[in-house]
Every structure is written in C-alpha cells, then in structure tokens.
C-alpha cells in the first residue's frame, strides 16, 4: 500500500450478513488519489473467503485519515486473516 496505512479494521456480523469497516491513513505529507482499497479475507486454512472493495474515489490529503465501510452479503465469522491492495 506504499504510503497508505490501514487502521481500525473491523468485521461486524448481523443476521448472517457482514460489513467491514476500516480507516485509510495517508502517511505522506502530500495528497494522494485512491480509487479503491481491495480487501481479501481468508479463513484459518488460508482459503480465500471473499474479495471486496472499499471505495474511496478521492484525494486523501497528507496525513489525513478517512473511514470507509463495505457491506458484504455473507457471514464472515470464519475470517481470520485480511490483506489489502491499493487500486
């Protein structure tokens, strides 16, 4: 994610559906444009459960942190590992 840092990642589950939320911090002093953050969630056996995308679609100012949430239509209670990619 180069100059970006993902913080405060959370999975909330209700009635078999989930959402993920997280903060994206620009650790640079310069603004940077981010279209999406690709989120990959894996189970304890390291099998991919789902790939989803957190939409940002704007410049993140230097040292700014923004929050995003993504609705997911499956139960993520078995998720044990997450990875991210900047898109």
Coordinates of C-alpha atoms in Angstrom, one line a residue:
X1 CA 0.0 0.0 0.0
X2 CA 3.1 2.2 -0.2
X3 CA 2.3 5.4 1.7
X4 CA -1.1 4.3 2.9
X5 CA -1.8 2.6 6.2
X6 CA -5.0 0.6 7.1
X7 CA -6.1 1.1 10.7
X8 CA -9.0 0.0 12.9
X9 CA -10.2 -2.9 10.7
X10 CA -13.4 -4.3 12.0
X11 CA -15.9 -7.0 10.9
X12 CA -19.5 -6.7 12.2
X13 CA -21.9 -9.6 11.7
X14 CA -25.7 -9.4 12.0
X15 CA -28.3 -11.9 10.8
X16 CA -25.8 -13.8 8.7
X17 CA -24.6 -10.8 6.8
X18 CA -21.5 -8.8 7.5
X19 CA -19.8 -5.5 6.9
X20 CA -16.2 -4.5 7.1
X21 CA -15.0 -1.0 8.2
X22 CA -11.6 0.5 8.3
X23 CA -9.6 3.7 8.2
X24 CA -7.1 4.6 5.5
X25 CA -4.3 6.9 6.5
X26 CA -2.1 8.8 4.1
X27 CA 1.4 8.7 5.8
X28 CA 2.8 11.2 3.3
X29 CA 2.7 14.9 3.6
X30 CA 1.4 15.1 0.0
X31 CA -2.1 14.3 -1.2
X32 CA -2.6 11.0 -3.0
X33 CA -5.5 9.8 -5.1
X34 CA -7.1 6.4 -4.1
X35 CA -9.9 4.9 -6.1
X36 CA -10.4 1.6 -4.1
X37 CA -8.8 -0.5 -1.4
X38 CA -9.1 -4.2 -2.4
X39 CA -9.8 -6.3 0.7
X40 CA -9.2 -10.0 0.7
X41 CA -10.5 -12.1 3.6
X42 CA -9.2 -15.6 4.4
X43 CA -10.2 -18.4 6.8
X44 CA -8.0 -20.2 9.3
X45 CA -6.9 -22.6 6.5
X46 CA -5.8 -19.6 4.4
X47 CA -8.5 -20.2 1.9
X48 CA -10.0 -17.0 0.3
X49 CA -13.5 -16.3 1.6
X50 CA -14.2 -13.2 -0.3
X51 CA -12.6 -10.3 -2.2
X52 CA -14.4 -7.0 -1.9
X53 CA -13.6 -3.3 -2.5
X54 CA -13.7 -0.3 -0.2
X55 CA -14.5 2.7 -2.4
X56 CA -12.5 5.9 -1.7
X57 CA -12.6 7.8 -5.0
X58 CA -10.8 10.9 -4.0
X59 CA -7.6 12.5 -2.9
X60 CA -6.5 11.8 0.6
X61 CA -4.7 14.8 2.0
X62 CA -1.2 14.5 3.5
X63 CA -1.5 12.8 7.0
X64 CA -5.3 12.6 6.6
X65 CA -7.3 9.6 7.7
X66 CA -10.6 8.6 6.2
X67 CA -13.2 6.0 7.2
X68 CA -14.9 3.5 4.8
X69 CA -17.5 0.7 5.2
X70 CA -18.3 -2.1 2.9
X71 CA -21.5 -4.2 3.1
X72 CA -20.9 -7.9 2.4
X73 CA -23.8 -10.4 1.8
X74 CA -22.1 -13.4 3.5
X75 CA -21.3 -14.3 7.1
X76 CA -17.6 -13.5 7.8
X77 CA -17.4 -15.1 11.2
X78 CA -14.8 -17.6 10.0
X79 CA -12.5 -14.8 8.7
X80 CA -9.1 -15.0 10.4
X81 CA -6.7 -13.0 8.1
X82 CA -7.0 -10.0 5.9
X83 CA -4.8 -8.4 3.2
X84 CA -5.2 -5.2 1.3
X85 CA -4.2 -3.8 -2.1
X86 CA -4.5 -0.2 -3.3
X87 CA -6.4 0.0 -6.6

